[in-house]
Tab-separated table of N, CA, C and O in Angstrom:
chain	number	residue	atom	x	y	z
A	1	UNK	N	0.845	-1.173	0.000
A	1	UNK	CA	0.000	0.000	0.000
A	1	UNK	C	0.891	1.237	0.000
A	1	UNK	O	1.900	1.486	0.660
A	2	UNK	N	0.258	1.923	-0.896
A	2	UNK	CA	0.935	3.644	-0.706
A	2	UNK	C	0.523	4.914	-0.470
A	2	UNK	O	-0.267	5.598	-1.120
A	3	UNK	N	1.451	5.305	1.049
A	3	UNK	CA	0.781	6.140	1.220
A	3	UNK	C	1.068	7.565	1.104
A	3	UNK	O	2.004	7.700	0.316
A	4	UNK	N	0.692	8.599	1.520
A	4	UNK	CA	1.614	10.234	1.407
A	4	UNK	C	1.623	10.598	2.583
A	4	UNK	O	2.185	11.664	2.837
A	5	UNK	N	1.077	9.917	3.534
A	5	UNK	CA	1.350	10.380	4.737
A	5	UNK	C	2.861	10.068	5.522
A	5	UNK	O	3.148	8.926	5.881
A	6	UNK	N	3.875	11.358	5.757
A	6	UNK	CA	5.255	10.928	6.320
A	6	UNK	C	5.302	10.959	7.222
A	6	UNK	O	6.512	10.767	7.346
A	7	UNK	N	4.875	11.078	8.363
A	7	UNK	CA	4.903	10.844	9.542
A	7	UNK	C	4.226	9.516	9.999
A	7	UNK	O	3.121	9.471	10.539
A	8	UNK	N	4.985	8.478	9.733
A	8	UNK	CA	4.976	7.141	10.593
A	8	UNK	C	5.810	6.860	11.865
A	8	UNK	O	6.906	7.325	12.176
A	9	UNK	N	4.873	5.821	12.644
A	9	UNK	CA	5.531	5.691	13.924
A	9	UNK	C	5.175	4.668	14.253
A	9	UNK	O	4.270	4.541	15.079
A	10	UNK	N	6.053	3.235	13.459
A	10	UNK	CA	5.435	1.819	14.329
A	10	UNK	C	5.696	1.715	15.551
A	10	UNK	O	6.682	2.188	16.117
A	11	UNK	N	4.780	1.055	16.055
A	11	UNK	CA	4.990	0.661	17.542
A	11	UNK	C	4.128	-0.705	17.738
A	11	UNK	O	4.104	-1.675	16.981
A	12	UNK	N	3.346	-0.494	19.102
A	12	UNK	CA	3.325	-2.047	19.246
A	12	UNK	C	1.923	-1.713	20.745
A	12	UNK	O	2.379	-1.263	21.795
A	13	UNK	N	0.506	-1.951	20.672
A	13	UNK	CA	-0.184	-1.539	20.990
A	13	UNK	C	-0.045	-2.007	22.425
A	13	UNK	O	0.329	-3.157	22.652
A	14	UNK	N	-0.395	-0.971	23.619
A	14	UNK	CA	0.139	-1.617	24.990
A	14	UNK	C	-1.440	-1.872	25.694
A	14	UNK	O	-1.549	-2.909	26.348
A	15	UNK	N	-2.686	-0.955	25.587
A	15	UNK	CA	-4.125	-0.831	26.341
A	15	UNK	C	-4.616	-0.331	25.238
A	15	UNK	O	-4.101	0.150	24.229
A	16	UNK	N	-6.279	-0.620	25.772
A	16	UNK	CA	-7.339	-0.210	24.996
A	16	UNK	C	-8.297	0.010	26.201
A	16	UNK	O	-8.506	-0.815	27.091
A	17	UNK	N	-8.823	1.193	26.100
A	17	UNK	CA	-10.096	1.647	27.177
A	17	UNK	C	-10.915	2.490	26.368
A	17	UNK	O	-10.680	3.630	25.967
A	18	UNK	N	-12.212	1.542	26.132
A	18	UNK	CA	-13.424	1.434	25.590
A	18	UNK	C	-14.440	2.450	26.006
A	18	UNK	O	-14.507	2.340	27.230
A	19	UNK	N	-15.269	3.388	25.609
A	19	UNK	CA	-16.078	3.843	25.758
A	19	UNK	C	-17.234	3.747	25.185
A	19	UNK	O	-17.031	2.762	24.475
A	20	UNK	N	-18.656	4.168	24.916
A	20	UNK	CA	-19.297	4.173	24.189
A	20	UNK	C	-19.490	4.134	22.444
A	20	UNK	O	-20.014	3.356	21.647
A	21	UNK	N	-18.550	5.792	22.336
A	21	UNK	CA	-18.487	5.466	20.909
A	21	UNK	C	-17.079	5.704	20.590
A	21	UNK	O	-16.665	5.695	19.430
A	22	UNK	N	-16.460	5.881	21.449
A	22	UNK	CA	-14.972	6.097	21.306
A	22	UNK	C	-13.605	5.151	22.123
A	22	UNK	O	-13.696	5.135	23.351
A	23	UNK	N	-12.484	4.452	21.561
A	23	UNK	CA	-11.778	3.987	21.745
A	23	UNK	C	-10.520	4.472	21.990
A	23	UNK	O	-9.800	4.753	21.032
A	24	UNK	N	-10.022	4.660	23.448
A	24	UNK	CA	-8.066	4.966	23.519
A	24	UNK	C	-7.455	3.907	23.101
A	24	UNK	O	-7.589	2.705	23.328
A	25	UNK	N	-6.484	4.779	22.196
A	25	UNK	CA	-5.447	3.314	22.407
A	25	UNK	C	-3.820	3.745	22.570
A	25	UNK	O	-3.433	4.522	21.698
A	26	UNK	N	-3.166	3.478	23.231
A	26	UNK	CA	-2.341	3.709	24.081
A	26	UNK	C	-0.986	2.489	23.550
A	26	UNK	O	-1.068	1.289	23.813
A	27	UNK	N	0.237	3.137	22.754
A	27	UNK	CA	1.052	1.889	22.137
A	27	UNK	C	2.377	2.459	22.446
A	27	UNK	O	2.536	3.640	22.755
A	28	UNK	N	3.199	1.703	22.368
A	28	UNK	CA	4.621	2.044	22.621
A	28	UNK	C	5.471	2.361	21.281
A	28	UNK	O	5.774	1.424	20.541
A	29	UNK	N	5.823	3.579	20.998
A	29	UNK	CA	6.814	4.397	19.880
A	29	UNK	C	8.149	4.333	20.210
A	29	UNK	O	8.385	4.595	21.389
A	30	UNK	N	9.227	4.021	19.411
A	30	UNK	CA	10.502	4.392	19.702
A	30	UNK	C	10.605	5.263	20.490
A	30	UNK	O	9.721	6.116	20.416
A	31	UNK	N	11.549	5.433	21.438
A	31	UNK	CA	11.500	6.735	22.560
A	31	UNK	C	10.023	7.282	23.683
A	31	UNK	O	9.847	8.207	24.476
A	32	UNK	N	9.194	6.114	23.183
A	32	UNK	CA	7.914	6.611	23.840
A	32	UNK	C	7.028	6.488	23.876
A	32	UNK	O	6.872	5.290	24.114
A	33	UNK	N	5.775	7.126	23.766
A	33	UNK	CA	4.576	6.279	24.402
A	33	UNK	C	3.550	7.236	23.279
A	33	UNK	O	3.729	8.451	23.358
A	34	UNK	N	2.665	6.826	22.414
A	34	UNK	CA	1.264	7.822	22.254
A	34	UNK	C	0.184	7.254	22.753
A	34	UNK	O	0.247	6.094	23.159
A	35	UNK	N	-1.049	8.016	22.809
A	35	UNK	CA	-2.299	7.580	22.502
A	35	UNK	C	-3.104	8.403	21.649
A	35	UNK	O	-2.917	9.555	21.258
A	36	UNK	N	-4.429	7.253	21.347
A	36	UNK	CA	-4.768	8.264	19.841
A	36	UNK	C	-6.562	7.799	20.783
A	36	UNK	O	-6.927	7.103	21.730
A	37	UNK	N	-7.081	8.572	19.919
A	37	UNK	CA	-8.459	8.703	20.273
A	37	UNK	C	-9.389	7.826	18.600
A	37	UNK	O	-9.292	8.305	17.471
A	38	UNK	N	-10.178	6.560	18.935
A	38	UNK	CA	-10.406	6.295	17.346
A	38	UNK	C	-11.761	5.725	17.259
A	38	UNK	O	-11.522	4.668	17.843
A	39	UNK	N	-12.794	5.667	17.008
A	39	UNK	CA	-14.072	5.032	17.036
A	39	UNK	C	-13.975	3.712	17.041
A	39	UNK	O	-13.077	2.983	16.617
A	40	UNK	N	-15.057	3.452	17.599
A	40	UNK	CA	-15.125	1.626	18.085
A	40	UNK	C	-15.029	0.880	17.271
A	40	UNK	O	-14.401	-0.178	17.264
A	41	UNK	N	-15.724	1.413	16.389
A	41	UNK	CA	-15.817	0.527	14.726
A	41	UNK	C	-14.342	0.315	14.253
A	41	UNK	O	-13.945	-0.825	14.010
A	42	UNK	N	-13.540	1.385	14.123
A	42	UNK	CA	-12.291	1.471	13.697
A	42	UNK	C	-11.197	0.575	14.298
A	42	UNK	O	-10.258	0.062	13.689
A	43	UNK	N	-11.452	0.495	15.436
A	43	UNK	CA	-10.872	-0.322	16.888
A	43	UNK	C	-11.352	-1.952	16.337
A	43	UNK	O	-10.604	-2.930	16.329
A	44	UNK	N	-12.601	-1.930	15.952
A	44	UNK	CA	-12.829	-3.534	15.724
A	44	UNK	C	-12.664	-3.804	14.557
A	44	UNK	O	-12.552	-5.026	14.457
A	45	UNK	N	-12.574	-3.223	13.433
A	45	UNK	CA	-12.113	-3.766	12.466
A	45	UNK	C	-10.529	-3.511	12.261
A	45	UNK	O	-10.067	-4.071	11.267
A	46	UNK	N	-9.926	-3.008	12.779
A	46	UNK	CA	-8.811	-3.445	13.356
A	46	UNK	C	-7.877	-4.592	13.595
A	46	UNK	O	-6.747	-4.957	13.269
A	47	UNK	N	-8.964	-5.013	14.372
A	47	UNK	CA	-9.102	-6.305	15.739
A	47	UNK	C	-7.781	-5.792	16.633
A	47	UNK	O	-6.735	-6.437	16.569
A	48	UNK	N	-7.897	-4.485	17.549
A	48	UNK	CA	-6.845	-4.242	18.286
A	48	UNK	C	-6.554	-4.999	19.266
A	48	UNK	O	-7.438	-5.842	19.415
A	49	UNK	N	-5.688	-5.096	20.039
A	49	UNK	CA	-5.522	-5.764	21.150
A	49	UNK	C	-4.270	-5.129	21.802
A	49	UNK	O	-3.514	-4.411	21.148
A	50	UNK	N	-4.037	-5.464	23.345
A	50	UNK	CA	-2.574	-5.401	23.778
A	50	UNK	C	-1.781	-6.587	22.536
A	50	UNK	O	-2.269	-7.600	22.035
A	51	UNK	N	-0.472	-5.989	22.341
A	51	UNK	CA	0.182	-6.759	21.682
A	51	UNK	C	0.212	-6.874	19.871
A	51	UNK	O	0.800	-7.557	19.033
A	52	UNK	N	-0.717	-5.854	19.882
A	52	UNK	CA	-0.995	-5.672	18.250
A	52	UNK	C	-0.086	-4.980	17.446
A	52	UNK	O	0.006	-3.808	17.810
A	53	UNK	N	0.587	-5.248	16.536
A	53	UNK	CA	1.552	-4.047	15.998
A	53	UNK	C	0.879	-3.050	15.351
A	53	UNK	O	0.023	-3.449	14.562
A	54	UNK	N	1.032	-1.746	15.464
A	54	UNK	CA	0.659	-1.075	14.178
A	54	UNK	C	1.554	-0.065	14.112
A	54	UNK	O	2.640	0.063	14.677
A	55	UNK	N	0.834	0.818	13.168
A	55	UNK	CA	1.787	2.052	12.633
A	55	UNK	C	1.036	3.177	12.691
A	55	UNK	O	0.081	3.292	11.923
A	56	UNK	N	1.378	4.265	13.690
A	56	UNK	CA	0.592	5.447	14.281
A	56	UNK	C	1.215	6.724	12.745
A	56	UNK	O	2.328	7.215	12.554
A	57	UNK	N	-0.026	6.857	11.985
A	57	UNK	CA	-0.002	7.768	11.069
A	57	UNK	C	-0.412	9.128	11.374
A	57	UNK	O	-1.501	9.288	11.926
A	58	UNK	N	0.395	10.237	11.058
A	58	UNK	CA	0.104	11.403	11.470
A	58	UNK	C	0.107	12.129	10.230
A	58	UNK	O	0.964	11.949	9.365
A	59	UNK	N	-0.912	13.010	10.127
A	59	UNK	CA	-1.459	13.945	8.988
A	59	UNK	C	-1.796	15.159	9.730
A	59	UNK	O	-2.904	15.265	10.257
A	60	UNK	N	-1.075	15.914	9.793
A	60	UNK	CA	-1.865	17.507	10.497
A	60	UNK	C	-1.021	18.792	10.408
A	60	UNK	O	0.199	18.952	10.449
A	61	UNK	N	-1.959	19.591	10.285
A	61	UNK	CA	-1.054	21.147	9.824
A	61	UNK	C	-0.659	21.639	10.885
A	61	UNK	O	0.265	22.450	10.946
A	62	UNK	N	-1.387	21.161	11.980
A	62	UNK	CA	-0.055	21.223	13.574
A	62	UNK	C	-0.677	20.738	14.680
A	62	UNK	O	-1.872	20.505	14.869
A	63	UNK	N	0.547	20.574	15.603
A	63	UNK	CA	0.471	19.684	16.236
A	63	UNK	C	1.151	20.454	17.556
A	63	UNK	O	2.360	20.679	17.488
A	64	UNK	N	0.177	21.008	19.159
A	64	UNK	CA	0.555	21.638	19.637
A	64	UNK	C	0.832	20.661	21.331
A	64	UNK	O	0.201	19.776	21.907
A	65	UNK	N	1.490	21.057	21.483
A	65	UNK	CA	2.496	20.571	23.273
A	65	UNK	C	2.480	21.800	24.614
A	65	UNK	O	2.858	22.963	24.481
A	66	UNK	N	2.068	21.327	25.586
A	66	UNK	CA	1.845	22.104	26.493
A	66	UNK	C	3.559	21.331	27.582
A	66	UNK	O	4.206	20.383	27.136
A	67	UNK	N	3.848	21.909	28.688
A	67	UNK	CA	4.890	21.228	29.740
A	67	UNK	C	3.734	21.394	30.709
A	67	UNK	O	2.969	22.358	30.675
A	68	UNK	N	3.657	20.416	31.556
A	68	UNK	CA	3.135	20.074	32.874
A	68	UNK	C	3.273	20.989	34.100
A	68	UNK	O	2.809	20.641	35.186
């Protein structure tokens, strides 16, 4: 498959916490940790799990960071 999106980030899925219509999922990145926010549907056709590999695709005209 080809894509245009350059910002890839395999990792390797660590939790999933389920909501109604929305799914976290929470995976381990080189150097670190994301989570993404993704609909249930998306989550099950998926078939996510702890232990799932994937590849966290990023598409956005920005992307903002706060410090704690």
């Amino acid at each position: 498959m080809s894509l245009s999106i350059r910002n890839q980030l395999p990792g390797t899925v660590t939790d999933l916490a389920a909501g109604e219509a929305m799914v976290s999922v929470r995976r381990t990145v080189e150097g670190g940790e994301l989570t993404s926010a993704i609909t249930r549907d998306a989550a099950e056709d998926l078939a996510l799990s702890p232990g799932t590999p994937v590849v966290a695709l990023i598409k956005a005209t920005a992307v903002s960071l706060a410090t704690a």
